[in-house]
Amino acid sequence: GPCYKKQERGKQKSVEDFIKHLEDYPEQQRQYVRNDDERDVWREAGLPPTLKDLATCSRGARQHIAVILLDGDDMGAKLDELDWGQMAQFSTDLEEAMEAAIFQTLAKLLGPRQVQTDDGPSWLHPFEIIYRGGDDLLLIVPGEAGLQVAQGIVAAFAAQVRNRLAGCTLSGGVVVADSHFPIFYLHQIAKQLCGSAKRGKRQMRDRAQGWLDYLILRNTSTPGVSVGAMRAARQRVADDGQVRRLYDRPLPLSDFQRLVRWGQELKRAGARGQMRLMAQAMDEGLLTGSAFVLYQTARSESVQRTMLEVLQTYNDPPGWRSRTVPEASKPYLATVIPDLADVLDFVLLED
């Protein structure tokens, strides 16, 4: 229908804008086009015909895609402060900052890929911008790039607006899933994650930075569509009412970047098996988890440096940190260890 055609045109225009952007910024072009065999073809590369093809553009996790939804924080309040004349300038500035942040991040983290599609081998741009408005974005990238593309855009946007639109931030959600999942589902989940990130930011009264939340769906059966229900299943309540969460999300950008860095270090160390065991132990009980994490950290050189840093933040008791939500009477305990066991499969290692 006409709606589909309009969307297809929009996606095609995004690619043309991206190519034009890289022509204007040769430094970013060199990041995107790294190898000689890509140099002649990247301008002619197409969009992935299917989400399966997009997942195949990945280096590692070859069946997964990441759906990223980002949205400006408190934009309504910011617009209320402006008169008509300023408003037009504000929305132009916003659009430019947004475009620069998106393209710069895609250039830095991705590159053209040659993929076997149903039509034979094709060069593809490994992303699809479903829509981008002045301050909102829906984007699909290969699964292993999702967390870094999201944090990259949020950080680059903050840097872009520092002088012109001081105090504007983006928050959002990332859902990583098998490329067979209905995109409708993933969009719904990304919306809820975006809502959760914005709630976290509001509750902590954090004016300084954007917040992000994410979910990695490992099994291929279509999940329930409620993030809240999935999270409730990852919560444990002790006899004395002490709540333990086997995750620590949403996060402000700076903590999210640190989570990704820890994930990269653990991936490099080949620590998937150890992190899985630690994640299981954290589910078995408060002190069981602590004891096992300390034991693994002491005994294993490969994870030691990273885990000692993790344990500086998550130290009460080891592996846990106490968190308060302004409206809850009682603090709860959260651990990042199961998150790390998940994230290390979905991070890119910088070349």
Short mmCIF file of C-alpha atoms in Angstrom, two decimals:
data_model
loop_
_atom_site.label_atom_id
_atom_site.label_comp_id
_atom_site.label_asym_id
_atom_site.label_seq_id
_atom_site.Cartn_x
_atom_site.Cartn_y
_atom_site.Cartn_z
CA GLY A 1 0.00 0.00 0.00
CA PRO A 2 0.95 3.69 -0.13
CA CYS A 3 2.03 3.59 3.51
CA TYR A 4 4.57 0.84 2.80
CA LYS A 5 5.87 2.69 -0.28
CA LYS A 6 6.31 5.85 1.75
CA GLN A 7 8.26 3.91 4.37
CA GLU A 8 10.46 2.31 1.70
CA ARG A 9 11.17 5.75 0.21
CA GLY A 10 12.04 7.03 3.67
CA LYS A 11 14.52 4.20 4.22
CA GLN A 12 16.11 4.77 0.81
CA LYS A 13 16.43 8.49 1.54
CA SER A 14 18.15 7.65 4.85
CA VAL A 15 20.80 5.72 2.96
CA GLU A 16 21.29 8.57 0.48
CA ASP A 17 21.62 11.03 3.36
CA PHE A 18 24.11 8.70 5.06
CA ILE A 19 26.27 8.47 1.93
CA LYS A 20 26.16 12.24 1.51
CA HIS A 21 27.13 12.67 5.17
CA LEU A 22 30.15 10.39 4.70
CA GLU A 23 31.18 12.36 1.60
CA ASP A 24 31.21 15.47 3.80
CA TYR A 25 33.15 13.80 6.62
CA PRO A 26 36.05 11.82 5.11
CA GLU A 27 37.30 10.85 8.57
CA GLN A 28 34.00 9.07 9.29
CA GLN A 29 34.01 7.60 5.80
CA ARG A 30 37.38 5.97 6.55
CA GLN A 31 35.89 4.43 9.70
CA TYR A 32 32.94 3.00 7.78
CA VAL A 33 34.86 1.83 4.71
CA ARG A 34 37.93 0.10 6.08
CA ASN A 35 39.01 -2.35 3.41
CA ASP A 36 40.04 -1.93 -0.20
CA ASP A 37 37.38 -4.30 -1.51
CA GLU A 38 34.70 -2.10 0.08
CA ARG A 39 36.01 1.11 -1.42
CA ASP A 40 34.49 0.67 -4.87
CA VAL A 41 31.20 -0.81 -3.73
CA TRP A 42 30.01 0.96 -0.60
CA ARG A 43 28.12 3.73 -2.40
CA GLU A 44 26.17 1.14 -4.40
CA ALA A 45 25.43 -1.11 -1.41
CA GLY A 46 21.74 -1.75 -0.79
CA LEU A 47 19.51 -2.09 2.22
CA PRO A 48 19.05 -5.58 3.66
CA PRO A 49 16.09 -7.16 1.80
CA THR A 50 14.95 -8.99 4.96
CA LEU A 51 15.65 -8.84 8.69
CA LYS A 52 17.34 -12.22 8.34
CA ASP A 53 19.78 -10.65 5.87
CA LEU A 54 20.35 -7.80 8.30
CA ALA A 55 21.16 -10.29 11.08
CA THR A 56 23.62 -12.03 8.75
CA CYS A 57 25.59 -8.78 8.42
CA SER A 58 26.78 -9.47 11.93
CA ARG A 59 30.26 -10.82 12.61
CA GLY A 60 29.28 -13.00 15.56
CA ALA A 61 25.63 -13.41 16.60
CA ARG A 62 24.35 -14.20 13.16
CA GLN A 63 20.66 -14.69 13.78
CA HIS A 64 20.00 -11.67 15.97
CA ILE A 65 18.85 -8.16 15.29
CA ALA A 66 18.61 -5.20 17.65
CA VAL A 67 15.68 -2.80 17.57
CA ILE A 68 16.60 0.60 19.02
CA LEU A 69 14.05 3.22 19.99
CA LEU A 70 15.36 6.60 21.17
CA ASP A 71 13.37 9.64 22.16
CA GLY A 72 14.19 13.16 23.41
CA ASP A 73 13.69 13.77 27.14
CA ASP A 74 11.19 16.39 28.34
CA MET A 75 11.02 18.00 24.91
CA GLY A 76 7.56 19.42 25.61
CA ALA A 77 8.86 21.42 28.55
CA LYS A 78 11.77 22.70 26.47
CA LEU A 79 9.46 23.82 23.66
CA ASP A 80 7.26 25.69 26.14
CA GLU A 81 10.18 27.98 26.95
CA LEU A 82 10.55 29.12 23.32
CA ASP A 83 8.73 31.67 21.19
CA TRP A 84 7.74 30.95 17.58
CA GLY A 85 10.94 32.29 16.08
CA GLN A 86 13.13 30.24 18.38
CA MET A 87 11.03 27.16 17.79
CA ALA A 88 11.91 26.86 14.12
CA GLN A 89 15.61 27.24 14.93
CA PHE A 90 15.32 24.75 17.78
CA SER A 91 13.79 22.07 15.57
CA THR A 92 16.40 22.63 12.83
CA ASP A 93 19.20 22.35 15.37
CA LEU A 94 17.60 19.26 16.83
CA GLU A 95 17.28 17.54 13.47
CA GLU A 96 20.88 18.33 12.54
CA ALA A 97 22.22 17.11 15.88
CA MET A 98 20.18 13.93 15.61
CA GLU A 99 21.31 13.16 12.06
CA ALA A 100 24.96 13.82 12.86
CA ALA A 101 24.79 11.62 15.98
CA ILE A 102 23.15 8.71 14.13
CA PHE A 103 25.43 8.75 11.09
CA GLN A 104 28.63 9.28 13.04
CA THR A 105 27.79 6.31 15.27
CA LEU A 106 26.82 3.99 12.41
CA ALA A 107 30.04 4.91 10.58
CA LYS A 108 32.13 4.22 13.63
CA LEU A 109 30.64 0.86 14.60
CA LEU A 110 29.44 -0.69 11.34
CA GLY A 111 30.67 -1.16 7.79
CA PRO A 112 29.36 -2.43 4.46
CA ARG A 113 28.97 -6.22 4.39
CA GLN A 114 28.85 -8.76 1.62
CA VAL A 115 26.05 -11.21 2.36
CA GLN A 116 24.45 -14.20 0.60
CA THR A 117 20.86 -13.10 0.05
CA ASP A 118 18.16 -14.97 -1.90
CA ASP A 119 19.28 -12.97 -4.94
CA GLY A 120 22.90 -14.08 -4.61
CA PRO A 121 25.82 -12.25 -2.98
CA SER A 122 25.07 -8.57 -2.30
CA TRP A 123 26.82 -5.68 -0.60
CA LEU A 124 24.57 -4.26 2.10
CA HIS A 125 24.49 -1.39 4.58
CA PRO A 126 23.94 -3.27 7.84
CA PHE A 127 21.22 -1.05 9.27
CA GLU A 128 17.71 0.10 8.62
CA ILE A 129 16.38 3.44 9.81
CA ILE A 130 12.63 2.85 10.07
CA TYR A 131 11.97 6.46 11.01
CA ARG A 132 13.79 9.43 12.37
CA GLY A 133 12.05 12.56 13.48
CA GLY A 134 13.52 15.64 15.11
CA ASP A 135 14.09 13.92 18.43
CA ASP A 136 13.01 10.33 17.94
CA LEU A 137 14.43 7.35 16.13
CA LEU A 138 13.54 3.75 15.35
CA LEU A 139 16.51 1.84 14.01
CA ILE A 140 17.43 -1.80 13.39
CA VAL A 141 21.03 -3.03 13.40
CA PRO A 142 22.70 -6.46 13.75
CA GLY A 143 22.16 -7.86 17.25
CA GLU A 144 25.73 -7.63 18.45
CA ALA A 145 25.90 -3.91 17.59
CA GLY A 146 22.67 -2.84 19.30
CA LEU A 147 23.91 -1.80 22.73
CA GLN A 148 26.89 0.12 21.37
CA VAL A 149 24.94 1.84 18.59
CA ALA A 150 22.33 2.97 21.12
CA GLN A 151 24.85 4.31 23.64
CA GLY A 152 26.90 5.82 20.80
CA ILE A 153 23.97 7.83 19.47
CA VAL A 154 22.93 8.99 22.95
CA ALA A 155 26.50 10.12 23.72
CA ALA A 156 27.12 11.70 20.30
CA PHE A 157 23.81 13.58 20.53
CA ALA A 158 24.79 14.99 23.94
CA ALA A 159 28.10 16.16 22.45
CA GLN A 160 26.35 17.68 19.41
CA VAL A 161 23.90 19.71 21.49
CA ARG A 162 26.34 20.86 24.14
CA ASN A 163 26.58 24.37 22.68
CA ARG A 164 23.29 24.83 20.87
CA LEU A 165 20.63 23.00 22.84
CA ALA A 166 22.19 22.70 26.27
CA GLY A 167 20.46 20.20 28.51
CA CYS A 168 18.75 18.19 25.76
CA THR A 169 19.20 14.44 26.18
CA LEU A 170 17.96 11.25 24.52
CA SER A 171 16.82 8.15 26.38
CA GLY A 172 15.68 4.85 24.98
CA GLY A 173 15.40 1.11 24.80
CA VAL A 174 17.17 -1.68 22.91
CA VAL A 175 15.73 -5.15 22.38
CA VAL A 176 17.95 -7.87 20.94
CA ALA A 177 16.16 -10.89 19.50
CA ASP A 178 16.15 -13.55 16.83
CA SER A 179 15.43 -12.06 13.40
CA HIS A 180 12.34 -14.31 13.08
CA PHE A 181 10.51 -12.41 15.82
CA PRO A 182 7.60 -10.32 14.51
CA ILE A 183 8.89 -6.75 14.32
CA PHE A 184 5.59 -5.56 15.77
CA TYR A 185 6.45 -7.36 19.02
CA LEU A 186 9.96 -6.00 19.16
CA HIS A 187 8.71 -2.47 18.59
CA GLN A 188 6.25 -2.87 21.49
CA ILE A 189 9.01 -4.13 23.75
CA ALA A 190 11.40 -1.35 22.69
CA LYS A 191 8.67 1.18 23.56
CA GLN A 192 8.28 -0.28 27.04
CA LEU A 193 12.05 -0.27 27.56
CA CYS A 194 12.17 3.36 26.46
CA GLY A 195 9.42 4.14 28.98
CA SER A 196 11.35 2.30 31.69
CA ALA A 197 14.55 4.28 30.91
CA LYS A 198 12.66 7.58 31.10
CA ARG A 199 11.01 6.54 34.37
CA GLY A 200 14.43 5.70 35.83
CA LYS A 201 15.77 9.08 34.79
CA ARG A 202 12.75 10.87 36.30
CA GLN A 203 12.84 8.92 39.54
CA MET A 204 16.52 9.65 40.07
CA ARG A 205 15.95 13.27 39.02
CA ASP A 206 18.94 12.91 36.70
CA ARG A 207 19.12 16.03 34.53
CA ALA A 208 22.66 15.41 33.40
CA GLN A 209 22.36 12.49 30.99
CA GLY A 210 20.10 10.20 29.00
CA TRP A 211 19.13 6.75 30.31
CA LEU A 212 18.96 3.40 28.54
CA ASP A 213 17.26 0.08 29.17
CA TYR A 214 17.68 -3.12 27.20
CA LEU A 215 16.44 -6.68 26.96
CA ILE A 216 18.13 -9.66 25.32
CA LEU A 217 15.61 -12.31 24.26
CA ARG A 218 17.50 -15.55 23.91
CA ASN A 219 14.83 -18.14 23.29
CA THR A 220 13.05 -18.17 19.97
CA SER A 221 9.50 -18.67 21.25
CA THR A 222 7.61 -15.40 21.08
CA PRO A 223 7.61 -13.95 24.59
CA GLY A 224 4.82 -12.25 26.42
CA VAL A 225 4.89 -8.64 25.41
CA SER A 226 5.17 -7.24 28.93
CA VAL A 227 8.64 -6.21 30.03
CA GLY A 228 7.26 -5.78 33.56
CA ALA A 229 6.20 -9.45 33.69
CA MET A 230 9.57 -10.62 32.35
CA ARG A 231 11.33 -8.53 34.99
CA ALA A 232 9.06 -9.73 37.79
CA ALA A 233 10.19 -13.27 36.93
CA ARG A 234 13.79 -12.16 37.58
CA GLN A 235 12.98 -10.91 41.07
CA ARG A 236 13.36 -12.92 44.30
CA VAL A 237 11.81 -12.08 47.67
CA ALA A 238 13.38 -13.48 50.86
CA ASP A 239 11.39 -14.51 53.95
CA ASP A 240 12.20 -11.20 55.62
CA GLY A 241 10.82 -9.30 52.62
CA GLN A 242 14.25 -8.38 51.18
CA VAL A 243 13.88 -8.02 47.39
CA ARG A 244 16.71 -9.17 45.11
CA ARG A 245 16.71 -8.30 41.45
CA LEU A 246 18.78 -10.52 39.18
CA TYR A 247 19.41 -7.53 36.90
CA ASP A 248 20.36 -3.90 37.30
CA ARG A 249 18.55 -1.78 34.73
CA PRO A 250 17.67 0.81 33.49
CA LEU A 251 20.96 2.71 33.70
CA PRO A 252 22.20 6.25 33.13
CA LEU A 253 24.43 6.51 30.05
CA SER A 254 27.69 6.51 32.03
CA ASP A 255 26.80 3.26 33.86
CA PHE A 256 25.56 1.72 30.61
CA GLN A 257 28.87 2.51 28.91
CA ARG A 258 30.70 0.89 31.80
CA LEU A 259 28.48 -2.22 31.55
CA VAL A 260 29.35 -2.52 27.85
CA ARG A 261 33.06 -2.06 28.57
CA TRP A 262 32.94 -4.79 31.23
CA GLY A 263 31.13 -7.00 28.72
CA GLN A 264 33.86 -6.38 26.14
CA GLU A 265 36.62 -7.21 28.63
CA LEU A 266 34.90 -10.44 29.67
CA LYS A 267 34.27 -11.42 26.05
CA ARG A 268 37.94 -10.84 25.25
CA ALA A 269 38.86 -12.98 28.26
CA GLY A 270 36.65 -15.81 26.97
CA ALA A 271 34.72 -15.75 30.23
CA ARG A 272 31.26 -16.81 29.03
CA GLY A 273 31.24 -20.10 30.98
CA GLN A 274 32.41 -18.50 34.22
CA MET A 275 29.91 -15.65 33.98
CA ARG A 276 27.09 -18.16 33.39
CA LEU A 277 28.08 -20.07 36.53
CA MET A 278 28.27 -16.86 38.56
CA ALA A 279 24.87 -15.75 37.25
CA GLN A 280 23.37 -19.08 38.36
CA ALA A 281 24.92 -18.73 41.81
CA MET A 282 23.43 -15.25 42.21
CA ASP A 283 20.01 -16.83 41.77
CA GLU A 284 20.64 -19.42 44.47
CA GLY A 285 20.74 -17.00 47.35
CA LEU A 286 22.23 -13.81 48.67
CA LEU A 287 25.34 -15.17 50.36
CA THR A 288 25.70 -18.26 48.17
CA GLY A 289 26.02 -15.87 45.24
CA SER A 290 28.49 -13.61 47.03
CA ALA A 291 30.70 -16.49 48.14
CA PHE A 292 30.81 -18.07 44.69
CA VAL A 293 31.60 -14.76 42.96
CA LEU A 294 34.46 -14.07 45.35
CA TYR A 295 35.76 -17.60 44.87
CA GLN A 296 35.65 -17.36 41.03
CA THR A 297 37.25 -13.92 41.06
CA ALA A 298 40.10 -15.08 43.29
CA ARG A 299 40.75 -18.22 41.29
CA SER A 300 40.43 -17.05 37.73
CA GLU A 301 43.04 -14.71 36.32
CA SER A 302 41.12 -14.04 33.11
CA VAL A 303 38.15 -12.41 34.84
CA GLN A 304 40.01 -10.98 37.80
CA ARG A 305 40.71 -7.43 36.67
CA THR A 306 37.17 -6.81 35.44
CA MET A 307 35.49 -8.55 38.36
CA LEU A 308 37.50 -6.59 40.93
CA GLU A 309 36.19 -3.41 39.32
CA VAL A 310 32.63 -4.79 39.28
CA LEU A 311 32.97 -5.66 42.97
CA GLN A 312 34.00 -2.11 43.85
CA THR A 313 30.53 -0.92 42.82
CA TYR A 314 28.56 -4.06 43.65
CA ASN A 315 29.94 -4.58 47.13
CA ASP A 316 27.15 -4.79 49.66
CA PRO A 317 27.36 -7.82 49.99
CA PRO A 318 29.80 -8.73 47.16
CA GLY A 319 28.04 -8.90 43.79
CA TRP A 320 25.05 -6.84 44.98
CA ARG A 321 24.31 -3.19 45.43
CA SER A 322 21.57 -1.58 47.40
CA ARG A 323 19.27 0.66 45.36
CA THR A 324 16.44 2.90 46.48
CA VAL A 325 13.55 4.09 44.40
CA PRO A 326 12.10 7.32 45.83
CA GLU A 327 8.55 5.92 46.03
CA ALA A 328 9.48 2.55 47.57
CA SER A 329 9.83 2.42 51.34
CA LYS A 330 12.49 -0.25 51.31
CA PRO A 331 15.71 -0.42 49.28
CA TYR A 332 16.20 -3.48 47.11
CA LEU A 333 19.36 -5.33 46.09
CA ALA A 334 20.42 -5.53 42.45
CA THR A 335 23.20 -7.47 40.75
CA VAL A 336 24.85 -6.83 37.40
CA ILE A 337 26.36 -10.30 37.08
CA PRO A 338 23.55 -11.99 35.09
CA ASP A 339 23.49 -8.86 32.89
CA LEU A 340 27.18 -9.31 32.16
CA ALA A 341 26.70 -13.00 31.33
CA ASP A 342 24.13 -11.86 28.75
CA VAL A 343 25.83 -8.78 27.39
CA LEU A 344 29.17 -10.36 26.57
CA ASP A 345 27.58 -12.22 23.65
CA PHE A 346 26.24 -8.98 22.21
CA VAL A 347 29.13 -6.55 22.16
CA LEU A 348 31.54 -5.67 19.38
CA LEU A 349 35.22 -5.62 20.20
CA GLU A 350 36.84 -2.51 18.77
CA ASP A 351 39.27 -3.49 16.03
#
